[in-house]
């Protein structure tokens, strides 16, 4: 699930092909990478975000579109010019790899955001671990994009930064902190305790939870704070979560994950084993066989082309600490550090903690009006964690409507092409 060198090599080739076309049109143009590929926080099928800087009165979208078609860089049907969007972009799918690419012009916010994220990755060494797991969790439920009713990657990263900034336990920010406990506490905070109606998230100046009334005073163009209100640390007056109309679906699946993982690490879990998954984390995250095959195809084709530039080598150092999270075949694990082992051990060690420790550690967060008295739920029988716990649901635990199960990458189907050296026939993304 985490970036591999051969995947970075493949993506660099995609960027190089597009950059060559751009430089042929405008030799002085500056092409920069931002987004997840820039920070190293990308999943196997994540998009590549590019921005082109130059001197134009208006973004030359149609001119670049024609050039890309002429050079057969992109699949013809895939090129789309969104000139009416808030940020006009060209969307395309690379002809050889079918990696998706978004190209914008003279937009500095994305590049600044990437630098901002990298600064916090240095400050909080645990941040990448949380982000990759959370991105996969939302991806397989179609909640990783605003237009599908989810939240953006930038919103998710800011939520994770705020979580670490304001965590009541000082040791939560240590590099050797229990990752499994942090993941459960993240799900508890944003799935149960955070007051979405009244509270906004602030990252700057050390972080804070602030009343939405205060945020509204500085918002521009008459906007009101959204349900998921996150103050933009780089653009005062902007609400990062403004377009996340399905934020409550995300809250719902976070709550679901909290219930599942809390049950999995409870002392009684051994009496009710989950035989459908190999690990504790596997109860909420799956990686499809199509994605495993796709990564194997990338390794076969680009494994011999690995030659990291110093800059990208720095970006991808995180990959040396993180290995696939779940669902990989053993042969794919042999050459990688075992991130899954670390997180699995972290989740297993939480069983040694008291059943109410997770609730108590974050119950003071978020300024919520709702009193959190714990939880009680059923799975393969009745499971009670103390007399003070109140019911969450009756008749056992069910996956919420917002959770689309473990079917991921289902919007775009890979098609076999003759030059693709046995690319998996139906790699769903």
Short mmCIF file of C-alpha atoms in Angstrom, two decimals:
data_model
loop_
_atom_site.label_atom_id
_atom_site.label_comp_id
_atom_site.label_asym_id
_atom_site.label_seq_id
_atom_site.Cartn_x
_atom_site.Cartn_y
_atom_site.Cartn_z
CA UNK A 1 0.00 0.00 0.00
CA UNK A 2 2.91 2.33 0.68
CA UNK A 3 4.99 3.74 -2.20
CA UNK A 4 7.64 1.50 -3.74
CA UNK A 5 10.68 2.66 -5.74
CA UNK A 6 9.45 1.05 -8.96
CA UNK A 7 6.10 2.84 -8.60
CA UNK A 8 7.94 6.13 -8.19
CA UNK A 9 10.00 5.31 -11.28
CA UNK A 10 6.84 4.65 -13.28
CA UNK A 11 5.29 7.91 -12.15
CA UNK A 12 8.44 9.86 -12.99
CA UNK A 13 8.22 8.51 -16.53
CA UNK A 14 4.63 9.72 -16.77
CA UNK A 15 5.66 13.17 -15.55
CA UNK A 16 8.59 13.24 -17.97
CA UNK A 17 6.38 12.44 -20.98
CA UNK A 18 3.95 15.22 -20.11
CA UNK A 19 6.72 17.67 -19.26
CA UNK A 20 8.35 17.03 -22.66
CA UNK A 21 5.12 18.01 -24.44
CA UNK A 22 4.79 21.14 -22.28
CA UNK A 23 8.41 22.18 -22.88
CA UNK A 24 7.97 21.77 -26.64
CA UNK A 25 5.10 24.26 -26.48
CA UNK A 26 6.61 26.65 -23.94
CA UNK A 27 10.37 26.16 -23.37
CA UNK A 28 10.43 28.54 -20.40
CA UNK A 29 7.49 26.97 -18.59
CA UNK A 30 8.09 25.51 -15.14
CA UNK A 31 6.40 22.17 -14.38
CA UNK A 32 6.08 21.24 -10.72
CA UNK A 33 4.66 18.23 -8.92
CA UNK A 34 2.41 18.68 -5.92
CA UNK A 35 -0.15 16.56 -4.11
CA UNK A 36 0.40 13.02 -2.90
CA UNK A 37 3.23 12.14 -5.31
CA UNK A 38 5.18 15.12 -4.05
CA UNK A 39 4.76 14.22 -0.38
CA UNK A 40 5.12 10.45 -0.82
CA UNK A 41 1.66 9.84 0.66
CA UNK A 42 0.16 8.20 -2.41
CA UNK A 43 -1.59 4.88 -2.86
CA UNK A 44 -0.87 2.57 -5.83
CA UNK A 45 -3.62 4.11 -7.98
CA UNK A 46 -3.49 7.72 -6.77
CA UNK A 47 -3.50 10.57 -9.28
CA UNK A 48 -0.52 12.73 -10.17
CA UNK A 49 -1.01 16.48 -9.72
CA UNK A 50 1.02 18.85 -11.90
CA UNK A 51 1.03 22.61 -12.13
CA UNK A 52 2.53 24.61 -15.00
CA UNK A 53 3.87 28.08 -14.32
CA UNK A 54 4.27 30.56 -17.18
CA UNK A 55 3.17 33.90 -18.60
CA UNK A 56 -0.30 33.61 -20.05
CA UNK A 57 -3.29 35.91 -19.85
CA UNK A 58 -5.54 32.86 -19.65
CA UNK A 59 -4.65 29.21 -18.98
CA UNK A 60 -3.90 27.64 -22.41
CA UNK A 61 -5.97 24.54 -21.68
CA UNK A 62 -7.10 23.76 -25.22
CA UNK A 63 -3.62 24.26 -26.69
CA UNK A 64 -2.10 21.75 -24.28
CA UNK A 65 -4.98 19.36 -24.84
CA UNK A 66 -4.33 19.32 -28.59
CA UNK A 67 -0.60 18.76 -28.05
CA UNK A 68 -1.21 15.85 -25.70
CA UNK A 69 -3.52 14.23 -28.24
CA UNK A 70 -0.99 14.79 -31.03
CA UNK A 71 1.81 13.09 -29.11
CA UNK A 72 -0.42 10.21 -27.95
CA UNK A 73 0.58 10.76 -24.35
CA UNK A 74 -2.93 10.22 -23.08
CA UNK A 75 -5.73 7.91 -24.07
CA UNK A 76 -7.88 10.06 -26.39
CA UNK A 77 -11.16 9.40 -24.61
CA UNK A 78 -9.65 10.31 -21.26
CA UNK A 79 -8.60 13.91 -21.91
CA UNK A 80 -11.05 16.37 -20.42
CA UNK A 81 -10.76 20.13 -20.16
CA UNK A 82 -12.57 21.53 -17.13
CA UNK A 83 -12.39 25.23 -17.94
CA UNK A 84 -15.46 26.14 -15.89
CA UNK A 85 -14.14 24.72 -12.63
CA UNK A 86 -13.00 26.92 -9.74
CA UNK A 87 -9.47 25.88 -10.68
CA UNK A 88 -9.42 25.12 -14.44
CA UNK A 89 -7.60 21.85 -15.11
CA UNK A 90 -6.90 19.21 -17.73
CA UNK A 91 -7.65 15.65 -16.65
CA UNK A 92 -6.12 12.73 -18.51
CA UNK A 93 -5.12 9.11 -18.22
CA UNK A 94 -1.60 8.13 -19.29
CA UNK A 95 -1.58 5.92 -22.39
CA UNK A 96 0.99 3.41 -21.17
CA UNK A 97 0.30 3.11 -17.44
CA UNK A 98 -3.25 4.45 -17.10
CA UNK A 99 -2.14 6.60 -14.22
CA UNK A 100 -4.46 9.59 -13.92
CA UNK A 101 -3.01 13.09 -14.12
CA UNK A 102 -4.48 16.51 -13.31
CA UNK A 103 -2.76 19.56 -14.83
CA UNK A 104 -3.40 23.12 -13.70
CA UNK A 105 -1.80 26.46 -14.55
CA UNK A 106 -0.24 29.12 -12.31
CA UNK A 107 -1.87 27.83 -9.11
CA UNK A 108 0.55 28.12 -6.20
CA UNK A 109 -1.70 26.83 -3.43
CA UNK A 110 -1.06 23.16 -4.22
CA UNK A 111 2.71 23.54 -4.14
CA UNK A 112 2.54 25.48 -0.88
CA UNK A 113 0.26 22.85 0.64
CA UNK A 114 2.73 20.09 -0.30
CA UNK A 115 5.56 21.97 1.42
CA UNK A 116 3.33 22.52 4.45
CA UNK A 117 2.52 18.80 4.70
CA UNK A 118 6.18 17.82 4.39
CA UNK A 119 7.06 20.12 7.28
CA UNK A 120 4.55 18.33 9.51
CA UNK A 121 5.76 14.93 8.32
CA UNK A 122 9.16 15.89 9.73
CA UNK A 123 7.57 17.14 12.94
CA UNK A 124 5.34 14.10 13.47
CA UNK A 125 7.08 10.96 12.26
CA UNK A 126 3.92 8.92 12.88
CA UNK A 127 1.80 11.06 10.55
CA UNK A 128 2.53 9.11 7.33
CA UNK A 129 1.57 5.83 9.00
CA UNK A 130 -1.84 7.20 9.94
CA UNK A 131 -2.44 8.90 6.60
CA UNK A 132 -1.76 5.88 4.39
CA UNK A 133 -4.02 3.62 6.44
CA UNK A 134 -6.79 6.23 6.57
CA UNK A 135 -6.55 6.95 2.84
CA UNK A 136 -6.90 3.25 2.04
CA UNK A 137 -9.78 2.97 4.50
CA UNK A 138 -11.69 5.80 2.78
CA UNK A 139 -10.69 4.76 -0.74
CA UNK A 140 -12.30 1.33 -0.53
CA UNK A 141 -15.53 2.99 0.61
CA UNK A 142 -15.53 5.62 -2.16
CA UNK A 143 -15.17 8.36 0.44
CA UNK A 144 -11.75 9.63 -0.61
CA UNK A 145 -13.09 12.27 -3.02
CA UNK A 146 -15.37 15.21 -2.36
CA UNK A 147 -17.49 14.55 -5.46
CA UNK A 148 -18.30 11.01 -4.26
CA UNK A 149 -19.53 12.26 -0.89
CA UNK A 150 -16.24 11.95 0.97
CA UNK A 151 -13.46 14.30 1.99
CA UNK A 152 -10.30 15.40 0.22
CA UNK A 153 -6.83 14.10 1.07
CA UNK A 154 -5.87 17.58 2.26
CA UNK A 155 -8.79 17.64 4.69
CA UNK A 156 -7.87 14.19 5.98
CA UNK A 157 -4.23 15.19 6.50
CA UNK A 158 -5.22 18.35 8.37
CA UNK A 159 -7.55 16.30 10.59
CA UNK A 160 -4.68 13.93 11.39
CA UNK A 161 -2.30 16.83 12.11
CA UNK A 162 -4.86 18.39 14.46
CA UNK A 163 -5.37 15.01 16.14
CA UNK A 164 -1.65 14.76 16.92
CA UNK A 165 -1.30 18.45 17.85
CA UNK A 166 -4.06 18.36 20.45
CA UNK A 167 -3.74 14.82 21.73
CA UNK A 168 -4.02 14.87 25.55
CA UNK A 169 -1.22 12.34 25.93
CA UNK A 170 2.17 13.96 25.37
CA UNK A 171 3.73 10.63 24.38
CA UNK A 172 1.24 10.28 21.51
CA UNK A 173 3.65 12.27 19.33
CA UNK A 174 6.66 10.06 20.04
CA UNK A 175 8.11 7.99 17.20
CA UNK A 176 7.71 4.76 19.18
CA UNK A 177 4.10 5.35 20.16
CA UNK A 178 1.60 2.52 19.79
CA UNK A 179 0.24 3.00 16.26
CA UNK A 180 -2.73 0.73 16.80
CA UNK A 181 -3.90 2.76 19.78
CA UNK A 182 -3.46 6.01 17.85
CA UNK A 183 -5.56 4.67 14.98
CA UNK A 184 -8.37 3.63 17.32
CA UNK A 185 -8.21 7.01 19.08
CA UNK A 186 -8.39 8.83 15.74
CA UNK A 187 -11.53 6.89 14.83
CA UNK A 188 -12.99 7.59 18.27
CA UNK A 189 -12.33 11.31 18.08
CA UNK A 190 -13.77 11.93 14.62
CA UNK A 191 -16.34 9.15 14.72
CA UNK A 192 -17.77 9.86 18.19
CA UNK A 193 -16.46 12.79 20.18
CA UNK A 194 -15.89 15.67 17.77
CA UNK A 195 -18.69 18.24 17.74
CA UNK A 196 -19.15 18.86 14.01
CA UNK A 197 -22.07 21.24 14.60
CA UNK A 198 -20.28 23.83 16.69
CA UNK A 199 -16.54 23.26 16.40
CA UNK A 200 -13.93 24.06 13.77
CA UNK A 201 -10.35 22.88 13.42
CA UNK A 202 -7.39 25.27 13.48
CA UNK A 203 -3.86 24.10 12.63
CA UNK A 204 -1.78 27.26 12.87
CA UNK A 205 -0.20 28.51 16.10
CA UNK A 206 0.01 25.05 17.62
CA UNK A 207 -3.56 24.03 16.81
CA UNK A 208 -6.88 24.58 18.53
CA UNK A 209 -10.57 23.78 18.44
CA UNK A 210 -12.50 26.98 17.86
CA UNK A 211 -16.16 27.93 17.74
CA UNK A 212 -17.58 28.22 14.23
CA UNK A 213 -18.86 31.67 15.12
CA UNK A 214 -15.27 32.84 15.43
CA UNK A 215 -14.31 31.33 12.09
CA UNK A 216 -17.29 32.95 10.36
CA UNK A 217 -16.02 36.41 11.33
CA UNK A 218 -12.99 36.06 9.07
CA UNK A 219 -14.56 34.12 6.20
CA UNK A 220 -14.76 35.82 2.82
CA UNK A 221 -17.59 36.23 0.31
CA UNK A 222 -20.30 35.64 2.89
CA UNK A 223 -19.50 31.94 3.33
CA UNK A 224 -20.63 30.14 6.45
CA UNK A 225 -18.57 27.41 8.12
CA UNK A 226 -19.29 23.94 6.72
CA UNK A 227 -20.17 20.83 8.71
CA UNK A 228 -16.54 19.74 8.56
CA UNK A 229 -14.97 23.12 9.18
CA UNK A 230 -11.18 23.23 8.80
CA UNK A 231 -9.49 26.60 8.75
CA UNK A 232 -7.00 26.75 5.88
CA UNK A 233 -3.56 27.29 7.46
CA UNK A 234 -2.26 28.79 4.20
CA UNK A 235 -5.22 30.89 3.06
CA UNK A 236 -6.98 32.85 5.82
CA UNK A 237 -10.74 32.93 5.43
CA UNK A 238 -10.89 29.68 3.45
CA UNK A 239 -12.69 26.62 4.82
CA UNK A 240 -10.91 23.51 3.52
CA UNK A 241 -13.94 21.31 4.25
CA UNK A 242 -16.38 23.65 2.54
CA UNK A 243 -17.20 21.26 -0.31
CA UNK A 244 -17.34 18.11 1.81
CA UNK A 245 -21.11 17.73 1.76
CA UNK A 246 -20.84 14.05 2.77
CA UNK A 247 -18.73 14.62 5.87
CA UNK A 248 -21.30 12.88 8.07
CA UNK A 249 -20.88 9.70 6.04
CA UNK A 250 -17.18 9.85 6.83
CA UNK A 251 -18.02 10.36 10.51
CA UNK A 252 -20.27 7.30 10.33
CA UNK A 253 -17.60 4.98 8.90
CA UNK A 254 -15.04 6.30 11.40
CA UNK A 255 -17.46 5.33 14.17
CA UNK A 256 -17.89 1.92 12.58
CA UNK A 257 -14.11 1.39 12.46
CA UNK A 258 -13.80 2.42 16.10
CA UNK A 259 -16.38 -0.17 17.15
CA UNK A 260 -14.77 -2.95 15.09
CA UNK A 261 -11.21 -2.29 16.24
CA UNK A 262 -12.19 -1.72 19.87
CA UNK A 263 -13.91 -5.09 19.86
CA UNK A 264 -10.96 -6.72 18.11
CA UNK A 265 -8.45 -5.66 20.78
CA UNK A 266 -10.70 -6.25 23.78
CA UNK A 267 -9.84 -9.09 26.18
CA UNK A 268 -12.95 -10.99 25.08
CA UNK A 269 -11.99 -10.88 21.39
CA UNK A 270 -10.15 -14.19 21.67
CA UNK A 271 -13.42 -15.85 22.61
CA UNK A 272 -15.05 -14.53 19.41
CA UNK A 273 -12.34 -14.75 16.72
CA UNK A 274 -12.95 -13.22 13.30
CA UNK A 275 -12.08 -15.97 10.87
CA UNK A 276 -12.77 -13.77 7.85
CA UNK A 277 -9.59 -11.73 8.20
CA UNK A 278 -5.95 -12.53 8.82
CA UNK A 279 -5.25 -9.60 11.09
CA UNK A 280 -6.89 -7.06 13.34
CA UNK A 281 -6.44 -4.33 10.76
CA UNK A 282 -7.86 -6.66 8.12
CA UNK A 283 -11.26 -6.29 9.73
CA UNK A 284 -11.60 -2.79 8.27
CA UNK A 285 -9.09 -2.69 5.39
CA UNK A 286 -8.71 -4.94 2.37
CA UNK A 287 -6.45 -4.76 -0.67
CA UNK A 288 -7.94 -6.40 -3.75
CA UNK A 289 -6.17 -9.03 -5.80
CA UNK A 290 -6.37 -6.69 -8.81
CA UNK A 291 -4.26 -4.11 -7.00
CA UNK A 292 -1.77 -6.77 -5.94
CA UNK A 293 -1.49 -7.91 -9.58
CA UNK A 294 -1.10 -4.31 -10.75
CA UNK A 295 1.76 -3.71 -8.33
CA UNK A 296 3.42 -6.94 -9.44
CA UNK A 297 3.15 -5.74 -13.07
CA UNK A 298 4.76 -2.43 -12.14
CA UNK A 299 7.57 -4.19 -10.30
CA UNK A 300 8.22 -6.44 -13.29
CA UNK A 301 8.31 -3.60 -15.81
CA UNK A 302 9.92 -0.79 -13.83
CA UNK A 303 11.92 -2.67 -11.21
CA UNK A 304 15.05 -2.47 -13.33
CA UNK A 305 14.63 1.26 -13.97
CA UNK A 306 14.93 2.40 -10.37
CA UNK A 307 17.27 5.36 -10.21
CA UNK A 308 16.03 7.88 -7.69
CA UNK A 309 17.00 11.50 -7.98
CA UNK A 310 18.16 13.02 -4.67
CA UNK A 311 14.97 15.06 -4.40
CA UNK A 312 12.61 12.15 -4.97
CA UNK A 313 14.79 9.93 -2.81
CA UNK A 314 14.11 12.32 0.07
CA UNK A 315 10.40 12.30 -0.72
CA UNK A 316 10.31 8.52 -0.67
CA UNK A 317 12.35 7.86 2.46
CA UNK A 318 9.05 7.34 4.19
CA UNK A 319 8.60 4.24 2.04
CA UNK A 320 11.57 2.64 3.75
CA UNK A 321 9.62 2.74 7.00
CA UNK A 322 6.22 1.67 5.69
CA UNK A 323 5.37 -1.61 3.98
CA UNK A 324 2.02 -2.84 2.65
CA UNK A 325 -0.68 -2.50 5.26
CA UNK A 326 -2.81 -5.52 4.55
CA UNK A 327 -3.75 -8.16 2.02
CA UNK A 328 -0.39 -8.45 0.21
CA UNK A 329 0.78 -11.86 -0.87
CA UNK A 330 3.89 -13.13 0.88
CA UNK A 331 6.07 -12.77 -2.20
CA UNK A 332 5.30 -9.05 -2.30
CA UNK A 333 6.40 -8.67 1.30
CA UNK A 334 9.78 -10.33 1.07
CA UNK A 335 11.64 -7.28 -0.19
CA UNK A 336 9.92 -4.66 1.98
CA UNK A 337 10.06 -3.54 5.62
CA UNK A 338 7.12 -4.95 7.55
CA UNK A 339 4.96 -1.94 8.34
CA UNK A 340 2.00 -4.27 8.69
CA UNK A 341 3.86 -6.18 11.36
CA UNK A 342 4.46 -3.00 13.32
CA UNK A 343 0.85 -1.90 13.15
CA UNK A 344 -0.40 -5.42 13.83
CA UNK A 345 1.81 -5.61 16.89
CA UNK A 346 0.58 -2.20 17.95
CA UNK A 347 -3.03 -3.31 17.64
CA UNK A 348 -2.29 -6.56 19.44
CA UNK A 349 -0.57 -4.77 22.30
CA UNK A 350 -3.63 -2.62 22.86
CA UNK A 351 -5.30 -5.73 24.22
CA UNK A 352 -3.08 -5.34 27.26
CA UNK A 353 -4.55 -1.92 27.98
CA UNK A 354 -7.68 -1.41 30.02
CA UNK A 355 -10.91 -1.59 28.06
CA UNK A 356 -11.73 2.04 28.71
CA UNK A 357 -8.32 3.56 28.03
CA UNK A 358 -9.06 4.63 24.50
CA UNK A 359 -12.25 6.41 25.49
CA UNK A 360 -10.63 8.21 28.37
CA UNK A 361 -7.61 9.34 26.39
CA UNK A 362 -9.54 11.43 23.90
CA UNK A 363 -12.87 12.07 25.60
CA UNK A 364 -11.75 15.59 26.51
CA UNK A 365 -11.07 16.53 22.89
CA UNK A 366 -13.12 18.52 20.38
CA UNK A 367 -15.30 20.66 22.67
CA UNK A 368 -18.18 18.27 22.22
CA UNK A 369 -21.47 18.79 24.04
CA UNK A 370 -22.12 15.05 23.90
CA UNK A 371 -21.13 13.13 26.99
CA UNK A 372 -19.27 9.99 25.97
CA UNK A 373 -20.12 7.13 28.29
CA UNK A 374 -18.48 4.37 26.33
CA UNK A 375 -19.98 1.65 24.22
CA UNK A 376 -21.70 -1.71 24.25
CA UNK A 377 -22.23 -3.85 21.21
CA UNK A 378 -22.84 -7.40 20.06
CA UNK A 379 -20.78 -9.52 17.71
CA UNK A 380 -21.09 -13.29 17.73
CA UNK A 381 -22.67 -12.93 21.13
CA UNK A 382 -23.00 -10.25 23.75
CA UNK A 383 -19.89 -8.26 24.61
CA UNK A 384 -19.99 -5.93 27.61
CA UNK A 385 -17.07 -3.77 28.67
CA UNK A 386 -18.21 -2.67 32.06
CA UNK A 387 -21.46 -1.53 33.58
CA UNK A 388 -21.04 2.11 32.61
CA UNK A 389 -21.27 1.50 28.87
CA UNK A 390 -24.41 2.54 27.04
CA UNK A 391 -25.89 0.84 23.97
CA UNK A 392 -24.65 1.79 20.52
CA UNK A 393 -27.06 -0.36 18.58
CA UNK A 394 -29.41 -3.24 19.11
CA UNK A 395 -29.31 -6.59 17.44
CA UNK A 396 -25.57 -6.60 16.82
CA UNK A 397 -23.19 -4.36 14.93
CA UNK A 398 -23.90 -3.54 11.31
CA UNK A 399 -21.82 -1.70 8.81
CA UNK A 400 -23.19 1.82 8.19
CA UNK A 401 -24.76 2.85 4.93
CA UNK A 402 -21.83 5.11 4.10
CA UNK A 403 -19.49 2.13 4.16
CA UNK A 404 -19.42 0.57 0.70
CA UNK A 405 -17.60 -2.49 1.95
CA UNK A 406 -14.27 -3.61 0.59
CA UNK A 407 -14.92 -2.96 -3.11
CA UNK A 408 -12.36 -0.39 -4.15
CA UNK A 409 -11.21 1.21 -7.39
CA UNK A 410 -14.58 0.33 -8.91
CA UNK A 411 -15.06 3.43 -11.04
CA UNK A 412 -12.36 2.80 -13.65
CA UNK A 413 -11.67 -0.54 -15.28
CA UNK A 414 -8.29 -1.38 -16.76
CA UNK A 415 -8.31 -2.71 -20.28
CA UNK A 416 -5.73 -5.02 -21.82
CA UNK A 417 -3.44 -3.44 -24.40
CA UNK A 418 -0.98 -5.24 -26.65
CA UNK A 419 2.07 -3.21 -25.58
CA UNK A 420 1.38 -3.59 -21.89
CA UNK A 421 3.31 -6.80 -21.18
CA UNK A 422 0.44 -8.70 -19.59
CA UNK A 423 -1.13 -5.91 -17.57
CA UNK A 424 -3.92 -7.45 -15.43
CA UNK A 425 -7.09 -7.64 -17.51
CA UNK A 426 -9.52 -5.97 -15.13
CA UNK A 427 -7.61 -3.97 -12.61
CA UNK A 428 -10.43 -2.08 -10.93
CA UNK A 429 -9.41 1.15 -9.30
#
